[in-house]
Amino acid sequence: MKINIKKRKYLFFIIPCILQFVFSSLFVYNSVSVYNEFKDSFVNEEAVSNPLLPLQSAFTYWIGANVVDFFGNIFFYIVFLGAMLPCMPVVYRCFKDKKYAQNNASNYLKIFLASGLLAFIPLLFNFVSTLMFIPAMKPDSVYDIYFDVLTGDGLSNVFYTNPVIYEIIYMLIIFAMCGAIGCLCFATAQLCNYNVLAVMIPETLIYILHLFNRGFGIEKVISPIIYCRSLSGIMQNKKIALIEFGIIIALLLMFILINSIRSHITKNKVVGEKA
Amino acid sequence: MKKILTAIVCALIAVCCGTKIYFVNSEGIKQEEKNYKLNEEVKFENNFFNSKGDSSDGYSVTVLGSEIVDREQFKKDHDINEDIGIELIDYFCLVKVRFANVSNKNGSRSGISIMHFILQNEDYITFPNKIVYPLVNKSDNLNFSLEEDSSAEIVIPFAVLNDDITAEDFKDGSPQLVISLYPTKKAIAIR
């Protein structure tokens, strides 16, 4: 069965998305098993101890609650390293069709949305599917160590008053970060004359940063793959997060500027040659 | 037609998810919450923090007032000249309470455990400070029992750091003294 060339580009979005759904479901399966074990033990014995210690809530069990899990790890690697995937078909098409490559703004917008949604949709799927199996107890700061959201973390008051809004803010931050990474990948490829392999350069740098952080046991968390596993993680490392996000945006703007100057020079050359 | 079908399927999935979430949440462990006012006598009843063993059933507590004192003022008030390990604390919230044994006949087998209490101010929590407790109470007994029909006035000192919450923000909030967590979370306003 042949796949339509026009539709093939969607595979770079749909396949990783399905893969994320699978890992997310396996993560939820593990979480629900742990929760059910707790629930059974609670039903069998009388309440001689506080069953809310440790606190069992969907907000502590979903993938964005910094839970250590094998499938959760793979999920977050794909969230960050997969941000380049949606721009691959765009880069390929730009390489083949120079007219298509001229729609720079529309290409960047498409990639931003696709890369962002590739992170946002599986996160939302995980959050909703966790809520379907584990009750979402309204967060109370007396159990703050279980939520890992402490005073001074930034937006902690939002978490304890409107936890769903807090989680949506988290998903939107990841959306923006992955969207920006996707755009940077596209800009890098554009700089290298739409070389598909160049798309991987920013992601490789992020992965090297991650390996450096883990391998050398640096006390400060500098890898977004680590601190972006929860909003409290981002807030606890907000300086590093802001610097890294700033670097991504600065590089992106720089590359866009270089590309536009270059294309302007090339255009002038062509006009000059024609004249 | 295809679009209408997709919309119907999406709406159905959303309704199913919503229904499932509703039922899961209605079955979850519930923690009742009760809030009390300043100067209101509150009975502990069968509520506890960690386990039934630490319940102060038969006792009652009344919050009489509170004050915020910065570290230097506190040191001056209590003639502290040497380093006693409070240099990192920015200010103290001193909560004056009265404990009364209303109907507890267990003698010294049960009573009050000061270290269990929590001071909660919206998203901020802090615990009693062991170091300054003897200074404000002239007794270092953090666990004690009272004879039936007797009462005692105690000051519970809570240490607060500016990095967590500034004194101004603390004053603007609505701090409460949490006296139990389960099955009912009981909290009393301290002002």
XYZ file of C-alpha atoms in Angstrom:
466
model
C 0.000 0.000 0.000
C 1.444 3.337 -1.067
C 1.103 6.360 1.164
C 0.229 9.637 -0.502
C 3.322 11.907 -0.515
C 1.283 14.848 0.808
C 0.022 12.755 3.694
C 3.446 11.269 4.443
C 4.538 14.448 6.235
C 1.850 13.871 8.868
C 3.499 10.568 9.779
C 6.332 12.526 11.411
C 3.712 13.878 13.780
C 1.312 10.942 14.076
C 3.850 8.125 14.639
C 5.699 9.822 17.559
C 2.327 10.892 18.934
C 1.061 7.279 18.915
C 4.353 6.146 20.436
C 3.902 8.742 23.211
C 0.341 7.521 23.793
C 1.706 3.986 24.240
C 4.390 5.066 26.750
C 1.900 7.314 28.502
C -0.594 4.450 28.813
C 2.106 2.132 30.195
C 3.015 4.846 32.701
C -0.638 5.209 33.763
C -0.912 1.422 34.047
C 2.059 1.397 36.471
C 0.656 4.334 38.449
C -2.791 2.754 38.741
C -1.244 -0.565 39.896
C 0.657 1.262 42.667
C -2.463 3.222 43.616
C -4.639 0.076 43.698
C -2.115 -1.663 45.983
C -2.430 1.269 48.397
C -6.232 1.315 48.085
C -6.506 -2.438 48.847
C -4.260 -2.130 51.902
C -6.378 0.763 53.156
C -9.690 -1.085 52.716
C -8.387 -4.145 54.560
C -7.291 -2.343 57.704
C -9.110 0.132 59.886
C -8.056 3.760 59.751
C -5.547 3.599 62.598
C -3.199 5.797 60.627
C -3.727 8.740 58.319
C -4.317 7.194 54.863
C -3.321 10.488 53.265
C 0.280 10.009 54.425
C 1.779 9.564 51.875
C -0.773 11.466 49.894
C -2.392 9.623 46.995
C -3.726 11.974 44.360
C -3.802 12.200 40.570
C -1.628 15.315 40.970
C 1.137 13.196 42.513
C 0.714 10.266 40.140
C 0.577 11.788 36.664
C 3.648 12.018 34.449
C 4.146 15.756 35.102
C 4.534 15.200 38.845
C 8.208 14.244 38.608
C 7.522 10.538 39.156
C 10.525 8.260 38.561
C 9.405 5.617 36.093
C 11.026 3.828 33.121
C 8.233 4.728 30.687
C 8.113 8.257 32.095
C 11.819 8.630 31.289
C 11.354 7.498 27.691
C 8.325 9.783 27.410
C 10.326 12.879 28.365
C 13.239 11.959 26.090
C 10.762 11.819 23.204
C 9.098 15.079 24.311
C 12.366 16.985 23.978
C 14.326 15.015 21.408
C 11.221 14.467 19.278
C 10.583 18.193 18.841
C 12.693 18.067 15.666
C 10.538 15.407 13.966
C 7.725 17.651 12.670
C 10.218 19.945 10.928
C 11.898 17.136 8.977
C 9.239 16.888 6.216
C 9.111 20.701 5.998
C 12.902 20.863 5.551
C 12.736 18.118 2.892
C 9.972 19.949 1.018
C 11.852 23.257 1.221
C 14.915 21.514 -0.205
C 12.873 20.176 -3.148
C 10.607 23.180 -3.721
C 12.223 26.625 -3.529
C 8.825 28.345 -3.819
C 7.602 26.537 -0.731
C 10.769 27.578 1.079
C 9.877 31.232 0.523
C 6.896 30.994 2.902
C 9.216 31.408 5.853
C 6.733 32.739 8.423
C 4.128 30.111 7.643
C 6.748 27.324 7.841
C 7.959 28.547 11.248
C 4.390 28.805 12.520
C 3.574 25.277 11.307
C 6.705 23.852 12.964
C 6.120 25.758 16.206
C 2.579 24.424 16.471
C 3.459 20.870 15.403
C 6.493 20.545 17.735
C 4.590 22.134 20.596
C 1.525 19.961 20.106
C 3.686 16.838 19.877
C 4.598 17.539 23.518
C 1.278 19.037 24.652
C -1.162 16.378 23.353
C 0.526 13.340 25.003
C 0.894 15.295 28.271
C -2.800 16.196 28.229
C -3.648 12.590 27.349
C -1.627 11.369 30.329
C -3.214 13.891 32.703
C -6.776 13.033 31.639
C -6.155 9.267 31.671
C -4.627 9.507 35.189
C -7.681 11.462 36.367
C -9.849 8.637 35.012
C -8.334 6.117 37.418
C -6.934 8.028 40.401
C -8.942 10.592 42.392
C -7.654 14.148 42.256
C -7.610 15.243 45.875
C -7.530 19.031 46.119
C -3.960 19.945 47.077
C -3.406 21.132 50.629
C -0.086 22.655 51.648
C 0.078 20.518 54.813
C 0.975 17.673 52.414
C 3.377 19.828 50.380
C 6.270 17.354 50.508
C 4.207 14.846 48.553
C 3.257 17.391 45.907
C 6.820 18.779 45.812
C 5.329 22.267 45.466
C 6.726 24.407 48.268
C 6.235 28.066 49.162
C 8.590 30.279 47.216
C 8.641 27.895 44.243
C 6.672 30.370 42.153
C 3.014 29.829 41.248
C 2.703 27.616 44.344
C -0.375 29.649 45.349
C -1.958 28.776 41.974
C -1.315 25.081 42.625
C -3.044 25.151 46.005
C -6.026 27.150 44.737
C -6.462 26.038 41.100
C -4.370 22.893 40.538
C -5.797 22.171 37.066
C -4.822 25.655 35.869
C -1.345 25.068 37.329
C -0.963 21.834 35.344
C -2.245 23.533 32.170
C 0.341 26.321 32.649
C 2.976 23.580 32.924
C 1.786 21.954 29.689
C 1.797 25.337 27.923
C 5.386 26.022 29.051
C 6.458 22.639 27.632
C 4.456 23.461 24.469
C 6.333 26.770 24.068
C 9.716 25.208 24.834
C 9.318 22.322 22.400
C 7.852 24.647 19.770
C 10.907 26.923 20.095
C 13.270 23.932 19.902
C 11.476 22.731 16.738
C 11.852 26.215 15.174
C 15.541 26.300 16.111
C 16.009 22.916 14.404
C 14.372 24.317 11.261
C 16.473 27.491 11.367
C 19.651 25.379 11.713
C 18.644 23.285 8.725
C 17.904 26.457 6.757
C 21.358 27.734 7.619
C 22.829 24.518 6.220
C 20.875 24.778 2.934
C 18.003 22.587 4.084
C 20.159 19.671 5.073
C 17.893 17.202 6.894
C 20.765 16.045 9.111
C 21.346 19.610 10.354
C 17.908 19.424 11.972
C 19.459 17.181 14.600
C 22.177 19.631 15.728
C 20.194 21.499 18.442
C 18.722 18.245 19.745
C 22.174 16.663 19.870
C 23.419 19.640 21.902
C 20.478 19.259 24.317
C 21.234 15.555 24.659
C 24.958 16.250 25.267
C 23.925 18.769 27.966
C 21.699 16.105 29.499
C 24.468 13.465 29.460
C 26.903 16.010 30.919
C 24.425 16.786 33.730
C 23.838 13.126 34.539
C 27.298 11.712 33.845
C 29.267 14.242 35.843
C 26.786 14.352 38.717
C 26.534 18.147 38.624
C 24.586 19.376 41.638
C 22.736 22.074 39.688
C 20.127 20.743 37.286
C 20.914 22.161 33.856
C 19.226 19.647 31.575
C 15.676 20.581 30.488
C 14.911 16.853 30.199
C 15.354 16.702 33.998
C 13.889 19.962 35.297
C 10.959 20.076 32.877
C 9.388 16.976 34.419
C 7.173 19.150 36.591
C 6.274 22.823 36.902
C 7.747 22.864 40.405
C 10.999 21.542 38.851
C 10.984 24.437 36.376
C 10.183 26.916 39.170
C 12.933 25.543 41.422
C 15.390 25.998 38.519
C 13.764 29.088 37.016
C 17.030 30.970 36.481
C 18.567 28.111 34.450
C 15.268 27.538 32.616
C 15.001 31.227 31.679
C 18.647 31.380 30.544
C 18.302 28.251 28.401
C 14.985 29.380 26.920
C 16.580 32.785 26.257
C 19.536 31.118 24.502
C 17.168 29.106 22.288
C 15.196 32.233 21.334
C 18.393 34.289 20.799
C 19.906 31.593 18.549
C 16.631 31.265 16.681
C 16.417 35.013 16.012
C 20.077 35.127 15.030
C 19.686 32.260 12.568
C 16.521 33.795 11.105
C 18.364 37.100 10.632
C 21.366 35.407 8.983
C 19.049 33.419 6.708
C 17.068 36.463 5.665
C 20.243 38.478 4.942
C 21.602 35.564 2.943
C 18.441 35.135 0.897
C 18.363 38.891 0.266
C 21.943 38.803 -1.049
C 21.143 35.783 -3.245
C 18.049 37.540 -4.634
C 20.063 40.663 -5.458
C 22.707 38.499 -7.151
C 20.093 36.778 -9.324
C 18.530 40.126 -10.275
C 21.998 41.495 -11.085
C 22.874 38.489 -13.229
C 19.545 38.781 -15.092
C 20.128 42.473 -15.715
C -20.544 14.115 6.950
C -17.089 12.945 7.994
C -16.582 16.086 10.045
C -19.930 15.688 11.805
C -19.115 12.066 12.637
C -15.696 13.054 14.005
C -17.301 15.768 16.136
C -19.889 13.295 17.496
C -17.188 10.702 18.314
C -15.053 13.384 20.054
C -18.046 14.607 22.071
C -18.883 11.025 23.098
C -15.287 10.373 24.203
C -15.312 13.639 26.211
C -18.595 12.699 27.918
C -17.303 9.173 28.747
C -14.033 10.589 30.161
C -15.945 13.192 32.185
C -18.304 10.564 33.628
C -15.429 8.257 34.553
C -13.509 11.119 36.211
C -16.639 12.090 38.153
C -17.166 8.541 39.491
C -13.486 8.015 40.362
C -13.444 11.277 42.317
C -16.659 10.497 44.164
C -15.072 7.248 45.455
C -11.796 8.794 46.659
C -10.724 9.157 50.309
C -12.393 12.203 51.738
C -10.845 14.525 54.295
C -13.428 16.683 56.006
C -12.313 20.215 56.828
C -13.529 22.375 59.692
C -12.407 25.929 60.367
C -12.782 27.716 63.683
C -12.483 31.272 64.909
C -10.100 32.861 67.397
C -11.110 32.309 71.050
C -13.372 29.397 70.064
C -12.907 26.259 72.164
C -12.258 23.325 69.846
C -12.360 19.679 70.924
C -9.781 17.336 69.411
C -12.194 14.351 69.473
C -10.980 11.285 67.573
C -8.956 13.249 65.051
C -5.219 12.842 64.686
C -2.185 13.780 62.603
C -0.340 10.567 61.764
C -1.959 7.738 63.726
C -4.775 7.128 66.168
C -2.140 6.801 68.910
C -1.370 10.504 68.778
C -5.038 11.519 69.143
C -5.782 13.985 71.962
C -9.348 12.814 72.456
C -10.929 14.403 75.540
C -8.817 17.553 75.277
C -9.732 20.913 73.830
C -7.735 23.862 72.560
C -8.494 27.574 72.355
C -6.314 29.990 70.412
C -6.042 33.155 72.492
C -3.958 35.249 70.140
C -0.709 35.553 68.224
C 2.111 37.976 67.582
C 4.946 38.294 65.102
C 8.358 39.078 66.539
C 11.544 39.496 64.541
C 14.645 37.610 65.620
C 16.516 40.565 67.108
C 13.499 41.686 69.127
C 12.967 38.105 70.292
C 16.626 37.859 71.416
C 16.286 41.172 73.256
C 13.035 40.093 74.964
C 14.581 36.854 76.217
C 18.093 38.153 76.973
C 19.797 35.932 74.440
C 23.344 37.070 73.849
C 24.994 33.943 72.508
C 24.320 31.925 69.324
C 21.655 29.341 70.195
C 21.031 28.244 66.611
C 18.335 30.694 65.555
C 20.480 32.982 63.402
C 18.911 31.733 60.148
C 15.383 32.440 61.372
C 14.013 35.838 60.337
C 11.011 36.070 62.621
C 8.787 34.079 64.957
C 5.057 33.720 65.048
C 4.124 33.154 68.687
C 0.707 31.560 69.071
C -0.846 31.677 72.529
C -3.171 28.732 73.220
C -5.049 27.222 76.135
C -5.250 23.441 76.388
C -7.903 21.905 78.632
C -8.585 18.344 79.674
C -12.342 18.126 79.360
C -12.988 14.403 79.612
C -9.738 12.461 79.093
C -9.306 9.794 81.783
C -6.156 8.175 80.351
C -3.822 10.132 82.624
C -0.283 10.299 81.296
C -0.957 7.679 78.602
C -2.303 10.344 76.255
C -2.101 14.097 76.009
C -0.788 16.890 73.861
C 2.171 16.658 71.515
C 3.303 20.165 70.564
C 5.504 19.096 67.652
C 2.504 17.791 65.697
C 0.894 21.193 65.308
C 1.209 23.021 62.012
C 0.936 26.724 61.278
C -0.610 27.126 57.833
C -0.873 30.345 55.909
C -2.448 29.465 52.531
C 0.338 27.662 50.617
C 2.858 28.087 53.440
C 3.357 25.771 56.394
C 5.764 25.745 59.310
C 6.272 23.692 62.449
C 6.953 24.518 66.121
C 10.518 25.466 66.945
C 12.102 23.200 69.551
C 14.946 25.578 70.408
C 12.903 28.562 71.523
C 9.966 26.610 72.990
C 11.576 26.363 76.481
C 12.397 30.088 76.393
C 8.800 31.205 75.831
C 7.240 28.613 78.151
C 9.837 28.152 80.920
C 9.433 24.412 80.370
C 10.952 22.128 77.751
C 8.159 19.562 77.862
C 6.910 19.136 74.316
C 4.613 16.224 75.218
C 2.433 16.575 78.297
C -0.831 15.488 79.913
C -3.241 17.460 82.073
C -5.403 16.354 84.936
C -9.107 16.137 84.206
C -10.894 19.512 84.407
C -7.637 21.441 84.375
C -6.124 23.706 81.755
C -2.780 25.250 80.808
C -1.756 28.237 78.729
C 1.118 27.656 76.327
C 2.903 29.736 73.693
C 3.777 27.761 70.562
C 6.664 29.417 68.702
C 6.800 28.935 64.924
C 9.959 29.897 63.056
C 9.525 31.707 59.739
C 12.085 32.530 57.054
C 11.809 35.566 54.760
C 12.850 33.383 51.811
C 9.603 31.464 52.246
C 7.252 34.251 53.274
C 7.926 37.840 54.286
C 6.440 39.222 57.496
C 4.194 41.556 55.420
C 2.845 38.686 53.314
C 2.354 36.668 56.467
C 0.313 39.470 58.012
C -1.757 39.855 54.825
C -2.663 36.174 54.756
C -5.040 34.227 56.968
C -2.811 32.016 59.147
C -4.386 29.084 60.948
C -3.242 26.626 63.573
C -3.855 23.083 62.312
C -4.683 20.810 65.243
C -5.553 17.577 63.388
C -5.505 16.126 59.871
C -7.617 12.988 59.776
C -10.538 12.053 59.607
C -11.274 15.770 60.018
C -8.757 18.498 59.406
C -9.362 21.091 62.098
C -7.822 24.549 61.761
C -8.222 27.573 64.025
C -7.647 31.195 62.957
C -4.834 32.736 64.987
C -6.102 36.324 64.659
